[in-house]
């Protein structure tokens, strides 16, 4: 009987390593204080909470257990409990909400990083998903073209995809960091960044989630003819970095001259004062996108 118990315990320990887990993390002091209103949430100090989380992650990793982190939002949690008829002051409800986050929300895997590195990555992932959802909803509301009946949002996304492909195809060799900014009808400006690393064989390595968000922001600017721009910084294997830029104009990208790129990078946007240019950086006119030019006829 004792042998059977030890065997069962060993088997359960082995099976435990097969179970992936998700932890809903309270990343800032404000959200942490909001959760303290629940008596079942027994932590009192955010810094101590983060230390315990990091220790738990290290322990699980040492046991061979995979863990992902999700961004735990107290307001979303309260709304979830109300909609599902759950007691918000219960650990089981928090676990159920975290399971929903794992299925539909932004997450990052724990791979031995420090929590100081994981926190900004998790926040960035949440912002990226929120930006994609926001731009996607705006593109969907554009409806169809009154002339040809084509879905305007889908057409703009396809156009943005082709433009991004041409920008990357014509770029000089090296790692590329792109930033697209689009001004909306309000004072808010949508900003999306895309990092494109170059593999040894010369093929670009792109994060699909980043590319999707970036393309959506560019598509929204094209579809709504909003003011905006696209900047690309190329870091070659040797030599100075090169910075290129385009402004959103009509349904496409208009190249900036080298002087305009220099002015954009060397002017404080708030005060208008000049900023010293970076060392070992060339401000350049962008490569010709060539075949990207739209043919004559109807365009959105």
mmCIF file of C-alpha atoms in Angstrom, residues 68-191:
data_model
loop_
_atom_site.group_PDB
_atom_site.id
_atom_site.type_symbol
_atom_site.label_atom_id
_atom_site.label_comp_id
_atom_site.label_asym_id
_atom_site.label_seq_id
_atom_site.Cartn_x
_atom_site.Cartn_y
_atom_site.Cartn_z
ATOM 1 C CA UNK A 68 2.768 32.913 -18.733
ATOM 2 C CA UNK A 69 1.975 36.319 -17.272
ATOM 3 C CA UNK A 70 -1.194 38.258 -18.024
ATOM 4 C CA UNK A 71 -2.069 41.846 -17.175
ATOM 5 C CA UNK A 72 -4.650 41.820 -14.350
ATOM 6 C CA UNK A 73 -6.938 44.861 -14.524
ATOM 7 C CA UNK A 74 -9.131 45.344 -11.386
ATOM 8 C CA UNK A 75 -11.874 47.233 -13.251
ATOM 9 C CA UNK A 76 -12.134 44.559 -15.931
ATOM 10 C CA UNK A 77 -12.133 41.938 -13.195
ATOM 11 C CA UNK A 78 -15.025 43.586 -11.348
ATOM 12 C CA UNK A 79 -17.027 43.841 -14.583
ATOM 13 C CA UNK A 80 -16.274 40.195 -15.386
ATOM 14 C CA UNK A 81 -17.520 39.043 -11.979
ATOM 15 C CA UNK A 82 -20.703 41.112 -12.296
ATOM 16 C CA UNK A 83 -21.452 39.728 -15.769
ATOM 17 C CA UNK A 84 -20.724 36.131 -14.729
ATOM 18 C CA UNK A 85 -22.513 36.370 -11.371
ATOM 19 C CA UNK A 86 -19.335 35.563 -9.436
ATOM 20 C CA UNK A 87 -18.209 36.657 -5.991
ATOM 21 C CA UNK A 88 -15.376 39.075 -6.696
ATOM 22 C CA UNK A 89 -13.950 38.516 -3.204
ATOM 23 C CA UNK A 90 -12.882 34.935 -3.893
ATOM 24 C CA UNK A 91 -9.591 33.455 -5.141
ATOM 25 C CA UNK A 92 -11.521 31.075 -7.403
ATOM 26 C CA UNK A 93 -13.072 34.051 -9.226
ATOM 27 C CA UNK A 94 -9.658 35.624 -9.734
ATOM 28 C CA UNK A 95 -8.368 32.329 -11.111
ATOM 29 C CA UNK A 96 -11.320 32.081 -13.495
ATOM 30 C CA UNK A 97 -10.742 35.650 -14.721
ATOM 31 C CA UNK A 98 -7.059 34.879 -15.245
ATOM 32 C CA UNK A 99 -8.017 31.853 -17.322
ATOM 33 C CA UNK A 100 -10.058 34.174 -19.538
ATOM 34 C CA UNK A 101 -7.049 36.465 -19.861
ATOM 35 C CA UNK A 102 -4.909 33.521 -20.918
ATOM 36 C CA UNK A 103 -7.374 32.711 -23.700
ATOM 37 C CA UNK A 104 -8.097 36.191 -25.022
ATOM 38 C CA UNK A 105 -5.808 38.793 -23.439
ATOM 39 C CA UNK A 106 -2.177 39.790 -23.859
ATOM 40 C CA UNK A 107 0.333 37.436 -22.239
ATOM 41 C CA UNK A 108 4.108 36.993 -22.162
ATOM 42 C CA UNK A 109 5.946 33.758 -21.309
ATOM 43 C CA UNK A 110 8.277 33.509 -18.349
ATOM 44 C CA UNK A 111 11.635 32.250 -19.578
ATOM 45 C CA UNK A 112 13.867 33.098 -16.654
ATOM 46 C CA UNK A 113 13.832 36.879 -17.164
ATOM 47 C CA UNK A 114 13.804 39.257 -14.227
ATOM 48 C CA UNK A 115 10.430 40.739 -13.389
ATOM 49 C CA UNK A 116 11.911 44.163 -14.128
ATOM 50 C CA UNK A 117 12.288 43.054 -17.760
ATOM 51 C CA UNK A 118 8.953 41.244 -17.919
ATOM 52 C CA UNK A 119 6.796 44.115 -16.645
ATOM 53 C CA UNK A 120 7.426 46.554 -19.533
ATOM 54 C CA UNK A 121 7.151 43.692 -22.034
ATOM 55 C CA UNK A 122 3.736 42.796 -20.625
ATOM 56 C CA UNK A 123 2.553 46.428 -20.684
ATOM 57 C CA UNK A 124 3.825 46.825 -24.261
ATOM 58 C CA UNK A 125 1.923 43.704 -25.304
ATOM 59 C CA UNK A 126 -1.267 45.055 -23.713
ATOM 60 C CA UNK A 127 -0.868 48.417 -25.473
ATOM 61 C CA UNK A 128 -0.168 46.635 -28.763
ATOM 62 C CA UNK A 129 -3.349 44.554 -28.515
ATOM 63 C CA UNK A 130 -5.449 47.553 -27.460
ATOM 64 C CA UNK A 131 -4.108 49.594 -30.395
ATOM 65 C CA UNK A 132 -4.865 46.778 -32.838
ATOM 66 C CA UNK A 133 -8.402 46.330 -31.488
ATOM 67 C CA UNK A 134 -9.033 50.102 -31.632
ATOM 68 C CA UNK A 135 -7.740 50.551 -35.181
ATOM 69 C CA UNK A 136 -9.533 47.414 -36.371
ATOM 70 C CA UNK A 137 -12.849 48.688 -35.008
ATOM 71 C CA UNK A 138 -12.365 52.060 -36.734
ATOM 72 C CA UNK A 139 -11.462 50.392 -40.033
ATOM 73 C CA UNK A 140 -14.534 48.173 -39.781
ATOM 74 C CA UNK A 141 -16.785 51.239 -39.323
ATOM 75 C CA UNK A 142 -15.671 52.801 -42.602
ATOM 76 C CA UNK A 143 -18.097 50.630 -44.547
ATOM 77 C CA UNK A 144 -18.012 50.187 -48.317
ATOM 78 C CA UNK A 145 -16.973 52.491 -51.155
ATOM 79 C CA UNK A 146 -20.022 54.244 -52.624
ATOM 80 C CA UNK A 147 -18.519 53.941 -56.117
ATOM 81 C CA UNK A 148 -17.270 50.343 -56.324
ATOM 82 C CA UNK A 149 -18.699 48.714 -53.205
ATOM 83 C CA UNK A 150 -15.301 47.517 -51.928
ATOM 84 C CA UNK A 151 -14.813 47.312 -48.155
ATOM 85 C CA UNK A 152 -12.794 50.442 -47.356
ATOM 86 C CA UNK A 153 -11.089 49.080 -44.257
ATOM 87 C CA UNK A 154 -10.022 45.871 -45.962
ATOM 88 C CA UNK A 155 -8.769 47.769 -49.016
ATOM 89 C CA UNK A 156 -6.731 50.130 -46.808
ATOM 90 C CA UNK A 157 -5.217 47.224 -44.898
ATOM 91 C CA UNK A 158 -4.189 45.533 -48.142
ATOM 92 C CA UNK A 159 -2.709 48.814 -49.362
ATOM 93 C CA UNK A 160 -0.784 49.276 -46.088
ATOM 94 C CA UNK A 161 0.525 45.705 -46.314
ATOM 95 C CA UNK A 162 1.879 46.335 -49.820
ATOM 96 C CA UNK A 163 3.457 49.625 -48.763
ATOM 97 C CA UNK A 164 5.182 48.040 -45.773
ATOM 98 C CA UNK A 165 6.470 45.223 -47.964
ATOM 99 C CA UNK A 166 7.922 47.725 -50.455
ATOM 100 C CA UNK A 167 9.543 49.766 -47.680
ATOM 101 C CA UNK A 168 11.279 46.651 -46.340
ATOM 102 C CA UNK A 169 12.211 45.314 -49.777
ATOM 103 C CA UNK A 170 13.893 48.553 -50.821
ATOM 104 C CA UNK A 171 15.617 49.221 -47.480
ATOM 105 C CA UNK A 172 19.404 48.935 -47.176
ATOM 106 C CA UNK A 173 20.751 45.814 -45.422
ATOM 107 C CA UNK A 174 20.647 45.752 -41.644
ATOM 108 C CA UNK A 175 18.219 45.705 -38.745
ATOM 109 C CA UNK A 176 15.312 48.074 -39.240
ATOM 110 C CA UNK A 177 13.254 49.939 -36.659
ATOM 111 C CA UNK A 178 10.085 51.517 -38.039
ATOM 112 C CA UNK A 179 7.704 53.938 -36.340
ATOM 113 C CA UNK A 180 4.322 54.958 -37.780
ATOM 114 C CA UNK A 181 2.334 57.819 -36.246
ATOM 115 C CA UNK A 182 -1.173 58.895 -37.229
ATOM 116 C CA UNK A 183 -3.066 61.895 -35.854
ATOM 117 C CA UNK A 184 -6.738 61.281 -35.190
ATOM 118 C CA UNK A 185 -9.710 63.628 -35.099
ATOM 119 C CA UNK A 186 -9.078 64.134 -31.390
ATOM 120 C CA UNK A 187 -5.765 65.317 -29.962
ATOM 121 C CA UNK A 188 -4.598 61.711 -29.554
ATOM 122 C CA UNK A 189 -1.938 60.324 -31.860
ATOM 123 C CA UNK A 190 -1.653 56.617 -32.589
ATOM 124 C CA UNK A 191 1.934 55.387 -32.615
#
